[in-house]
XYZ file of C-alpha atoms in Angstrom:
681
model
C 22.164 -19.742 -21.105
C 21.341 -20.059 -17.383
C 17.898 -21.349 -16.501
C 15.417 -19.255 -14.469
C 16.150 -21.468 -11.471
C 19.901 -20.894 -11.735
C 20.438 -17.278 -12.855
C 23.587 -15.231 -12.238
C 24.086 -13.743 -8.778
C 22.958 -10.256 -7.791
C 26.367 -8.633 -8.385
C 26.749 -10.160 -11.848
C 23.206 -9.163 -12.803
C 23.745 -5.621 -11.542
C 26.966 -5.273 -13.530
C 25.203 -6.560 -16.636
C 22.262 -4.176 -16.130
C 24.457 -1.121 -15.555
C 26.523 -1.861 -18.675
C 23.423 -2.517 -20.780
C 21.872 0.768 -19.678
C 25.060 2.717 -20.355
C 25.745 3.668 -16.755
C 28.624 3.340 -14.327
C 28.594 1.087 -11.278
C 28.686 2.934 -7.951
C 29.954 1.499 -4.652
C 26.795 2.488 -2.776
C 24.627 0.880 -5.424
C 26.555 -2.406 -5.185
C 26.399 -2.326 -1.380
C 22.666 -1.751 -1.422
C 21.981 -4.496 -3.970
C 23.978 -6.972 -1.866
C 22.055 -5.926 1.246
C 18.685 -6.395 -0.485
C 19.815 -9.811 -1.701
C 20.818 -10.790 1.828
C 17.461 -9.609 3.217
C 15.741 -11.877 0.716
C 17.870 -14.837 1.806
C 17.386 -14.297 5.541
C 13.885 -12.786 5.652
C 15.285 -9.990 7.806
C 13.879 -6.510 7.202
C 16.202 -3.844 5.820
C 16.365 -0.051 6.004
C 18.745 1.592 3.519
C 19.676 5.241 3.424
C 20.901 5.904 -0.117
C 21.763 9.455 -1.094
C 20.605 11.086 -4.316
C 22.673 9.802 -7.220
C 23.297 6.376 -5.680
C 21.095 4.623 -8.230
C 18.932 3.022 -5.571
C 16.103 2.070 -7.958
C 18.418 -0.266 -9.844
C 19.960 -1.456 -6.571
C 16.643 -2.815 -5.306
C 15.022 -3.744 -8.620
C 17.791 -6.113 -9.761
C 17.725 -8.415 -6.678
C 13.930 -8.113 -6.471
C 13.423 -9.204 -10.086
C 15.897 -12.052 -9.655
C 14.017 -13.230 -6.570
C 10.623 -13.010 -8.311
C 11.789 -15.176 -11.209
C 13.703 -17.739 -9.121
C 10.856 -18.166 -6.620
C 8.043 -17.667 -9.155
C 6.505 -15.002 -6.954
C 5.556 -11.326 -7.041
C 7.377 -8.434 -5.384
C 5.701 -5.125 -4.564
C 7.389 -1.733 -4.926
C 5.569 1.099 -3.161
C 6.259 4.807 -3.772
C 4.944 8.006 -2.211
C 4.865 10.181 -5.317
C 3.364 9.846 -8.780
C 6.665 11.155 -10.225
C 8.658 8.176 -8.920
C 5.879 5.758 -9.858
C 5.994 7.015 -13.438
C 9.794 6.919 -13.499
C 9.741 3.253 -12.480
C 6.961 2.165 -14.857
C 7.752 4.346 -17.869
C 11.559 4.353 -17.763
C 13.413 2.157 -15.267
C 11.475 -1.122 -15.499
C 11.024 -1.281 -19.311
C 14.744 -0.710 -19.884
C 15.776 -3.052 -17.075
C 13.443 -5.830 -18.237
C 15.018 -5.810 -21.699
C 18.529 -5.692 -20.226
C 17.903 -8.701 -17.955
C 16.028 -10.871 -20.463
C 19.080 -12.809 -21.656
C 20.808 -13.553 -18.318
C 17.487 -14.439 -16.617
C 16.189 -16.639 -19.425
C 13.018 -14.619 -19.955
C 11.925 -10.991 -19.912
C 10.679 -9.906 -16.467
C 7.141 -8.525 -16.344
C 5.766 -5.610 -14.375
C 2.462 -3.854 -13.728
C 1.119 -0.797 -11.934
C -1.746 -1.043 -9.444
C -3.674 1.824 -7.879
C -6.761 2.190 -5.721
C -10.125 1.464 -7.362
C -11.076 5.140 -7.400
C -8.246 5.763 -9.876
C -9.941 3.668 -12.571
C -12.973 4.552 -14.644
C -16.005 2.392 -13.735
C -17.920 1.301 -16.824
C -20.993 0.369 -14.782
C -21.128 3.815 -13.160
C -20.676 5.350 -16.604
C -23.643 3.337 -17.946
C -25.948 3.636 -14.948
C -25.144 7.224 -14.027
C -23.926 8.699 -10.750
C -26.343 8.604 -7.812
C -28.293 11.704 -7.043
C -26.428 13.646 -4.384
C -27.179 16.832 -2.407
C -26.593 19.869 -4.557
C -23.048 21.174 -4.701
C -23.080 24.945 -3.983
C -20.895 25.424 -7.051
C -23.568 23.971 -9.274
C -25.803 26.976 -8.762
C -23.350 28.575 -11.174
C -24.553 27.745 -14.715
C -20.953 27.857 -15.945
C -20.040 25.136 -13.410
C -22.918 22.971 -14.655
C -21.781 23.446 -18.231
C -18.147 22.662 -17.373
C -19.116 19.504 -15.488
C -21.257 18.318 -18.387
C -18.452 18.865 -20.869
C -15.974 17.012 -18.659
C -18.290 14.022 -18.235
C -18.850 13.947 -21.997
C -15.066 13.917 -22.482
C -14.845 10.992 -20.076
C -17.503 9.101 -22.034
C -15.562 9.588 -25.245
C -12.289 8.646 -23.538
C -13.833 5.434 -22.181
C -14.002 4.072 -25.740
C -10.327 4.824 -26.433
C -8.519 4.052 -23.191
C -6.834 0.696 -22.671
C -6.452 1.081 -18.894
C -9.136 3.466 -17.613
C -6.375 4.973 -15.428
C -7.180 8.562 -14.506
C -3.510 9.593 -14.711
C -3.482 8.766 -18.422
C -6.221 11.317 -19.157
C -4.508 14.495 -20.393
C -5.616 17.133 -19.708
C -7.303 15.927 -16.547
C -10.786 16.630 -15.234
C -12.114 17.988 -11.961
C -12.613 15.747 -8.942
C -16.341 16.369 -9.222
C -16.421 15.050 -12.797
C -14.293 12.019 -11.957
C -16.676 11.112 -9.120
C -19.416 10.690 -11.725
C -17.540 7.818 -13.393
C -15.673 6.047 -10.578
C -16.460 4.050 -7.440
C -14.694 3.295 -4.182
C -13.974 -0.267 -3.100
C -16.976 -0.049 -0.751
C -19.286 1.053 -3.570
C -18.194 -1.608 -6.053
C -20.753 -4.343 -6.791
C -18.024 -6.912 -7.285
C -16.904 -8.582 -10.475
C -19.375 -11.469 -10.167
C -22.477 -9.253 -9.861
C -21.477 -6.309 -12.051
C -22.991 -6.523 -15.558
C -19.716 -5.245 -17.062
C -17.442 -6.952 -14.530
C -15.564 -8.879 -17.196
C -14.504 -5.581 -18.813
C -13.702 -3.787 -15.527
C -10.532 -1.682 -15.751
C -9.755 -2.045 -12.035
C -10.160 -5.834 -12.158
C -8.051 -5.992 -15.298
C -5.277 -4.063 -13.521
C -5.510 -6.444 -10.558
C -5.315 -9.426 -12.897
C -2.209 -8.052 -14.612
C -0.646 -7.337 -11.233
C -1.270 -10.911 -10.111
C 0.662 -12.235 -13.111
C 3.560 -9.765 -12.916
C 7.000 -10.232 -11.388
C 7.025 -6.651 -10.088
C 3.962 -4.642 -9.041
C 4.406 -0.891 -8.589
C 1.895 0.725 -6.242
C 1.702 3.596 -3.760
C 1.879 3.953 0.007
C -1.853 4.671 0.194
C -2.805 1.374 -1.439
C -0.197 -0.415 0.675
C -1.949 1.030 3.736
C -5.392 0.063 2.443
C -4.129 -3.482 1.886
C -2.973 -3.550 5.517
C -6.065 -1.849 6.969
C -8.848 -3.668 5.131
C -10.104 -7.129 5.924
C -9.705 -8.198 2.301
C -6.655 -8.497 0.065
C -6.005 -5.653 -2.385
C -2.478 -6.453 -3.558
C -1.588 -9.779 -5.172
C 0.173 -12.497 -3.156
C 3.765 -11.380 -2.556
C 6.694 -12.141 -0.283
C 8.686 -8.893 -0.598
C 7.684 -5.238 -0.232
C 10.109 -2.478 -1.168
C 9.065 0.875 0.287
C 10.800 3.649 -1.643
C 10.477 7.211 -0.299
C 10.062 5.460 3.056
C 10.401 8.735 4.982
C 6.804 9.467 3.908
C 5.351 6.088 4.890
C 3.996 7.095 8.320
C 2.255 10.233 7.035
C 0.665 8.391 4.096
C -0.584 5.535 6.258
C -1.892 8.024 8.837
C -3.778 9.862 6.088
C -5.449 6.651 4.868
C -6.365 5.721 8.441
C -7.975 9.129 9.130
C -11.762 9.313 9.254
C -13.976 12.309 8.542
C -17.572 13.143 9.482
C -19.604 16.089 8.195
C -23.258 16.998 8.050
C -22.975 16.812 4.266
C -21.826 13.168 4.456
C -24.905 12.364 6.538
C -27.127 14.143 3.987
C -25.580 12.093 1.149
C -26.214 8.887 3.111
C -29.870 9.859 3.577
C -30.259 10.736 -0.100
C -28.720 7.443 -1.185
C -31.101 5.511 1.034
C -33.945 7.144 -0.920
C -36.889 4.756 -1.290
C -34.847 1.717 -0.244
C -35.947 2.028 3.399
C -38.887 3.331 5.397
C -39.068 7.140 5.324
C -39.293 7.374 9.122
C -35.936 5.605 9.528
C -34.258 7.812 6.916
C -35.774 10.906 8.550
C -34.174 9.937 11.849
C -30.718 9.944 10.238
C -31.470 13.183 8.426
C -32.483 14.895 11.684
C -29.301 13.694 13.381
C -27.257 15.234 10.546
C -29.065 18.553 10.940
C -28.391 18.454 14.672
C -24.714 17.724 14.058
C -24.488 20.701 11.688
C -25.886 23.041 14.363
C -23.439 21.809 17.013
C -20.410 22.012 14.722
C -21.211 25.599 13.755
C -20.913 26.607 17.430
C -17.534 24.917 18.009
C -14.112 26.463 17.542
C -11.779 24.707 15.078
C -8.886 22.812 16.619
C -8.044 19.695 18.593
C -10.776 18.328 20.858
C -9.276 16.889 24.040
C -12.500 16.137 25.879
C -15.847 15.429 24.278
C -18.398 18.218 24.899
C -21.711 16.753 25.987
C -23.678 18.370 23.164
C -21.226 17.100 20.543
C -21.218 13.625 22.083
C -24.993 13.498 21.950
C -25.033 14.701 18.325
C -22.455 12.147 17.168
C -24.235 9.369 19.102
C -27.496 10.317 17.370
C -25.755 10.042 13.991
C -24.334 6.663 14.986
C -27.719 5.328 16.081
C -29.524 6.744 13.044
C -26.942 5.202 10.697
C -27.201 1.851 12.492
C -30.981 1.857 12.048
C -30.566 2.594 8.335
C -28.042 -0.236 7.930
C -30.445 -2.659 9.581
C -33.252 -1.488 7.325
C -31.124 -1.756 4.176
C -30.468 -5.439 4.842
C -28.963 -7.657 2.170
C -28.718 -6.870 -1.537
C -28.251 -10.437 -2.798
C -31.730 -11.148 -4.153
C -32.297 -7.967 -6.104
C -31.716 -7.072 -9.733
C -28.597 -5.189 -10.707
C -30.086 -1.686 -10.523
C -31.525 -2.229 -7.050
C -28.359 -3.984 -5.879
C -26.283 -1.056 -7.135
C -28.466 1.474 -5.316
C -28.376 -0.565 -2.116
C -24.595 -1.025 -2.324
C -24.038 2.710 -2.779
C -26.338 3.474 0.138
C -24.700 0.906 2.427
C -21.189 2.154 1.618
C -22.038 5.750 2.565
C -24.083 4.835 5.653
C -21.354 2.440 6.848
C -18.736 5.158 6.534
C -20.880 7.576 8.555
C -21.648 4.926 11.188
C -18.090 3.626 11.557
C -16.591 7.100 11.809
C -19.168 8.144 14.422
C -18.332 5.042 16.495
C -14.627 5.767 16.244
C -15.112 9.415 17.240
C -16.989 8.408 20.378
C -14.486 5.691 21.319
C -11.537 8.071 20.936
C -12.282 9.569 24.358
C -12.535 6.291 26.278
C -8.858 6.144 27.359
C -6.645 8.515 29.347
C -4.127 10.725 27.549
C -1.247 8.252 27.840
C -3.259 5.404 26.286
C -5.410 7.182 23.701
C -5.265 5.620 20.257
C -6.871 8.417 18.249
C -6.894 12.199 18.134
C -10.026 14.176 17.220
C -10.208 17.682 15.810
C -12.566 20.069 14.053
C -11.556 21.859 10.868
C -13.447 24.721 9.275
C -12.789 27.516 6.834
C -15.612 29.856 7.692
C -13.725 32.992 6.661
C -11.570 31.610 3.858
C -12.134 31.537 0.131
C -13.422 27.967 0.078
C -16.073 28.486 2.769
C -15.579 24.826 3.696
C -18.191 23.623 6.222
C -17.057 22.304 9.619
C -15.662 18.770 9.571
C -14.786 16.344 12.365
C -11.632 14.268 11.888
C -10.239 11.286 13.774
C -6.696 10.035 13.159
C -4.437 7.429 14.793
C -1.805 8.754 17.188
C 0.507 5.992 15.985
C 0.561 3.567 13.064
C 3.482 1.581 14.495
C 1.323 -1.304 15.699
C -0.501 -1.519 12.376
C 2.737 -1.579 10.367
C 4.392 -3.998 12.759
C 1.543 -6.503 12.512
C 0.276 -6.092 8.947
C 3.445 -5.170 7.038
C 6.575 -6.364 8.832
C 4.786 -9.298 10.417
C 3.524 -10.503 7.043
C 6.377 -10.117 4.566
C 10.050 -9.220 4.182
C 10.256 -5.448 3.823
C 12.969 -3.154 2.451
C 12.632 0.547 3.279
C 14.763 3.087 1.442
C 15.132 6.834 1.027
C 17.813 9.503 0.874
C 16.781 10.582 4.390
C 16.236 7.858 6.982
C 18.918 8.478 9.639
C 17.553 11.320 11.739
C 19.947 12.459 14.425
C 22.449 10.042 12.895
C 20.402 6.886 13.583
C 17.575 4.860 12.053
C 15.863 4.421 15.425
C 13.843 7.636 15.190
C 11.913 6.452 12.136
C 12.107 2.768 13.151
C 10.060 3.570 16.253
C 7.378 5.164 14.090
C 7.383 2.095 11.823
C 6.991 -0.294 14.757
C 10.482 -1.790 14.516
C 12.601 -2.407 17.641
C 15.629 -0.171 18.356
C 18.943 -0.815 16.652
C 22.235 -0.246 18.427
C 23.888 1.787 15.665
C 23.914 2.663 11.988
C 26.071 0.390 9.864
C 28.046 2.416 7.332
C 28.781 1.060 3.895
C 32.513 0.527 4.442
C 33.760 -2.997 4.925
C 31.273 -5.850 5.142
C 28.473 -4.216 7.085
C 25.771 -6.458 5.624
C 27.620 -9.611 6.722
C 27.282 -8.720 10.393
C 24.944 -10.771 12.542
C 21.554 -9.167 13.174
C 21.236 -7.301 16.465
C 20.130 -9.505 19.376
C 17.501 -7.228 20.838
C 15.148 -9.958 21.983
C 12.382 -8.795 19.660
C 10.584 -11.009 17.180
C 11.243 -8.648 14.274
C 14.830 -8.540 13.050
C 16.101 -5.758 10.865
C 19.307 -4.119 9.692
C 19.938 -0.486 8.877
C 22.725 0.540 6.517
C 23.791 3.903 5.130
C 25.374 3.329 1.718
C 26.442 6.947 1.513
C 26.238 9.309 -1.423
C 28.291 9.864 -4.575
C 28.327 13.566 -3.653
C 31.219 15.101 -1.735
C 29.018 17.300 0.427
C 31.821 18.734 2.548
C 33.891 19.783 -0.479
C 30.980 20.979 -2.614
C 28.558 22.449 -0.099
C 28.539 24.922 2.786
C 25.999 24.943 5.616
C 25.733 28.552 6.740
C 23.752 29.156 9.937
C 22.971 32.836 10.545
C 23.830 32.762 14.235
C 23.761 36.570 14.507
C 20.076 36.884 13.544
C 17.341 37.052 16.200
C 15.336 33.884 16.794
C 12.243 33.790 14.541
C 9.054 35.257 15.970
C 5.367 35.108 15.079
C 5.130 38.479 13.355
C 6.545 37.568 9.978
C 10.072 38.009 8.680
C 11.942 40.826 10.480
C 13.921 43.440 8.485
C 17.243 41.854 9.471
C 16.213 38.524 7.926
C 15.000 40.211 4.737
C 18.320 42.093 4.524
C 20.179 38.793 4.905
C 18.150 37.175 2.113
C 18.756 40.123 -0.218
C 22.526 40.056 0.404
C 22.738 36.319 -0.193
C 20.733 36.513 -3.447
C 22.908 39.367 -4.720
C 26.054 37.364 -3.930
C 24.666 34.297 -5.695
C 23.524 36.247 -8.738
C 20.004 34.870 -8.328
C 20.128 31.027 -8.544
C 18.164 30.777 -5.269
C 15.531 28.396 -3.939
C 13.834 29.940 -0.904
C 12.156 27.378 1.359
C 9.802 29.024 3.828
C 7.918 27.552 6.746
C 4.647 29.206 5.706
C 3.029 30.610 2.588
C 2.639 33.888 4.431
C 6.414 34.174 4.869
C 7.102 33.202 1.249
C 4.702 35.887 -0.021
C 6.121 38.513 2.350
C 9.651 37.815 1.175
C 8.574 37.904 -2.475
C 6.699 41.185 -2.156
C 9.376 42.982 -0.149
C 12.399 41.751 -2.100
C 11.195 42.090 -5.692
C 12.042 45.800 -5.612
C 15.309 45.266 -3.736
C 17.085 42.599 -5.786
C 17.770 42.806 -9.509
C 16.954 39.158 -10.208
C 13.454 37.805 -10.943
C 11.606 36.168 -8.037
C 8.863 33.607 -8.643
C 6.492 32.673 -5.823
C 4.599 29.435 -5.374
C 0.896 29.912 -6.095
C 1.437 32.375 -8.938
C 1.257 29.467 -11.399
C 1.357 25.684 -11.242
C 4.319 24.436 -9.239
C 5.592 22.381 -12.196
C 5.623 25.431 -14.475
C 7.334 27.599 -11.867
C 10.044 24.988 -11.311
C 10.594 24.754 -15.071
C 10.976 28.543 -15.381
C 13.350 28.532 -12.420
C 15.495 25.803 -14.001
C 15.591 27.451 -17.435
C 16.671 30.926 -16.269
C 19.793 30.688 -14.100
C 19.260 34.181 -12.642
C 15.727 33.471 -11.407
C 14.800 32.793 -7.765
C 11.903 30.626 -6.600
C 10.215 31.063 -3.201
C 7.700 28.654 -1.748
C 6.691 26.313 1.013
C 6.155 22.628 1.808
C 5.931 20.957 -1.622
C 9.141 22.687 -2.716
C 11.002 21.236 0.276
C 10.631 17.773 -1.262
C 9.650 18.238 -4.886
C 12.378 20.255 -6.607
C 15.023 18.504 -8.690
C 17.102 21.172 -10.448
C 20.724 20.187 -11.067
C 23.254 22.662 -12.452
C 23.950 26.403 -12.073
C 20.275 27.436 -11.756
C 20.371 26.357 -8.095
C 23.435 27.276 -6.056
C 21.761 28.718 -2.962
C 19.061 27.157 -0.784
C 17.628 29.504 1.855
C 15.639 28.113 4.812
C 13.904 30.862 6.772
C 13.350 28.873 9.973
C 13.512 25.373 11.428
C 10.317 23.696 10.129
C 8.770 22.589 13.410
C 5.102 21.576 13.109
C 2.614 24.319 13.891
C 1.622 24.366 17.582
C -2.009 24.002 16.507
C -1.356 20.972 14.275
C -3.848 18.540 15.844
C -2.066 15.252 15.070
C 1.502 16.339 15.832
C 0.534 18.197 19.020
C -1.531 15.222 20.244
C 1.336 12.827 19.530
C 3.714 15.068 21.446
C 1.323 15.251 24.392
C 0.861 11.457 24.403
C 4.634 10.878 24.522
C 4.936 13.304 27.435
C 2.047 11.604 29.265
C 4.053 8.375 29.110
C 7.125 10.106 30.533
C 8.983 10.640 27.252
C 10.429 13.712 25.555
C 7.538 14.763 23.349
C 9.371 17.664 21.749
C 12.356 15.614 20.608
C 10.281 12.554 19.663
C 7.705 14.425 17.588
C 8.472 18.078 16.833
C 12.247 17.792 16.392
C 11.872 14.605 14.352
C 9.371 16.325 12.041
C 11.759 19.276 11.641
C 14.810 17.059 11.075
C 13.088 15.152 8.294
C 11.985 18.291 6.464
C 15.384 19.962 6.943
C 17.127 16.915 5.510
C 14.764 16.917 2.537
C 15.036 20.673 2.007
C 18.813 20.902 2.212
C 18.996 17.910 -0.135
C 17.669 20.153 -2.934
C 21.184 21.674 -3.285
C 22.978 18.606 -4.644
C 21.143 16.858 -7.461
C 24.239 15.876 -9.473
C 27.912 15.191 -8.739
C 28.914 18.545 -10.257
C 26.565 20.679 -8.136
C 28.057 23.176 -5.693
C 26.531 25.781 -3.440
C 25.416 27.038 -0.060
C 22.557 26.104 2.241
C 21.706 29.138 4.360
C 19.572 28.522 7.459
C 18.395 31.878 8.814
C 17.314 30.467 12.178
C 19.938 31.054 14.863
C 18.501 28.220 16.960
C 20.303 25.759 14.667
C 23.526 27.080 16.218
C 22.420 27.792 19.789
C 19.600 25.452 20.893
C 20.152 22.190 22.785
C 18.443 20.216 20.037
C 20.671 21.736 17.310
C 23.052 18.777 17.381
C 20.213 16.334 16.655
C 19.021 18.424 13.720
C 22.480 18.928 12.216
C 23.254 15.208 12.539
C 20.261 14.601 10.255
C 21.694 16.753 7.437
C 24.240 15.943 4.730
C 27.809 16.554 6.005
C 28.275 20.053 4.584
C 31.209 22.253 5.580
C 29.770 24.431 8.400
C 30.135 28.155 9.054
C 28.326 30.924 10.928
C 30.236 33.710 9.169
C 27.986 35.501 6.648
C 30.942 36.845 4.653
C 32.333 33.334 4.158
C 28.975 32.264 2.692
C 28.646 35.344 0.478
C 32.231 35.077 -0.790
C 31.685 31.436 -1.748
C 28.498 32.373 -3.620
C 30.257 35.190 -5.492
C 33.001 32.774 -6.606
C 30.420 30.244 -7.797
C 28.512 32.950 -9.663
C 31.662 34.137 -11.404
C 32.585 30.589 -12.428
C 29.103 29.597 -13.646
C 28.378 29.571 -17.381
C 26.642 32.694 -18.618
């Protein structure tokens, strides 16, 4: 038996794993595993586009596990979705660990690690949640009763759970109830001061992660690890970013700050009797002033700071700073006082730091701004959400370049990474230098020398292809004859086109719409016109709707953004994907519009760099819903004529799987009728 220091090579291990798991080796999987192994040897970063069905999880896990055992180190695998995280931890890793035990000399270990707020806090459970400003919903006695019952359930669950992981609580509880029994990293007393620190679920998870060969986490925690001044993840020398197309958005979300009058009120309440009343009153008055100013402002991006708003935010900043000074240190107090002071400091610090960042966002000119600021409000909607100021980074490239790629070897993978036929579009957003071209899987692409671009960071991009024959099994139909989409909803000609396509397909349709308004319009107007059932997102949980859609082959499912990326329905239930329009970001999207403006201020093409890239990524994800197994066949129908006529159409189409193209509606309908006739009843 080989020793852990001299295990079989990556190819031999992969072959062994595939055979042990009852699978079949795929060329793209082998190519990817070899590329990951080479990245580990050279320290060069790697981007891998691996189509659905490639078996990319196994392709990166096998070389990663081998590396962890040989080097006695930890590797981190980061995902964007809970579904993939669960697949890795509940299915892929347990089976793979058993399969590799013999050739590696011991069974590889793995652990899952999430942010502290995902774990139940025993100290918070014992000491009780801090008194907060009343939630409007709690004036409803039924809401009070429901919250009490949920907290009681959590207390009972705390005695049974091994992990304290919120995701293991089924059924779940409301966010409001979970807040009563959890803390953020800022609110945590720390294991040395907490009276139940030795039993802490979050610390236990961190300890297990530190001893594991493979740690599975999420993009948000990866971002927190990069953003914070303290280490969250265990020591590691490899990060694998799966679902890497979502990395920028997830990091941006973590790096976004929010300031509301309610947050200021919570900070004041938490300060309570810990500081002089006059100092707390000053912060409270600044919060009331902020509330008055925000009520008078229109929602949307804020390009220049109004004087009244600047004064209000500065007052909040100064009031929070005075409270922080008054709070002082918590080191000499008993546990109860230390807990109260820690909770107060965490909230006041968040208010202060966000206020500072909001004010500094307007210091630079448009071309050099680092942050974008906007106001959101839902004054006329169902939620009646109060006005909220937000500040988000225009780019996370510098952060990723310094804190991720500059710190450890990184492998990024997804089914959609080559937008416009190249990795450079996403590489720029990640902070990686340009690459001359995409290396295809044929030949010995991974043996080529790294590009000599003069940059410190070296990386390779390879496309290992897909096991699907997209051109033989799929048609891309662009409805060139339809009018370009407008702002007044779906026109009659588009609704007619949808009805004809659904009839030809015999149902079996996933309708991906650019807005919920369009999805609902199509549902309402077509339910009486087509003979097949139509489900619409929002009528039930998305998971239940997708299950109904998959079980009844004649059913159609209409929806918006989450369906573009979250539907995995192989077989005859899905043979037609309809896209109503190119999914450009909304013109009033504050972050995307600000990014576009910043690119233009620097002399670049803001539309192509931001809007078209956003659309290409979503189109690639949406059209990828058609093929989920080798046997799948069907049509992707894009009802936006701009995909055939606009100058940017070539960039968008180069981002899609290589379907057989047509603009003839009868060709598309005839193909759907043939598929319907051949499908099992």
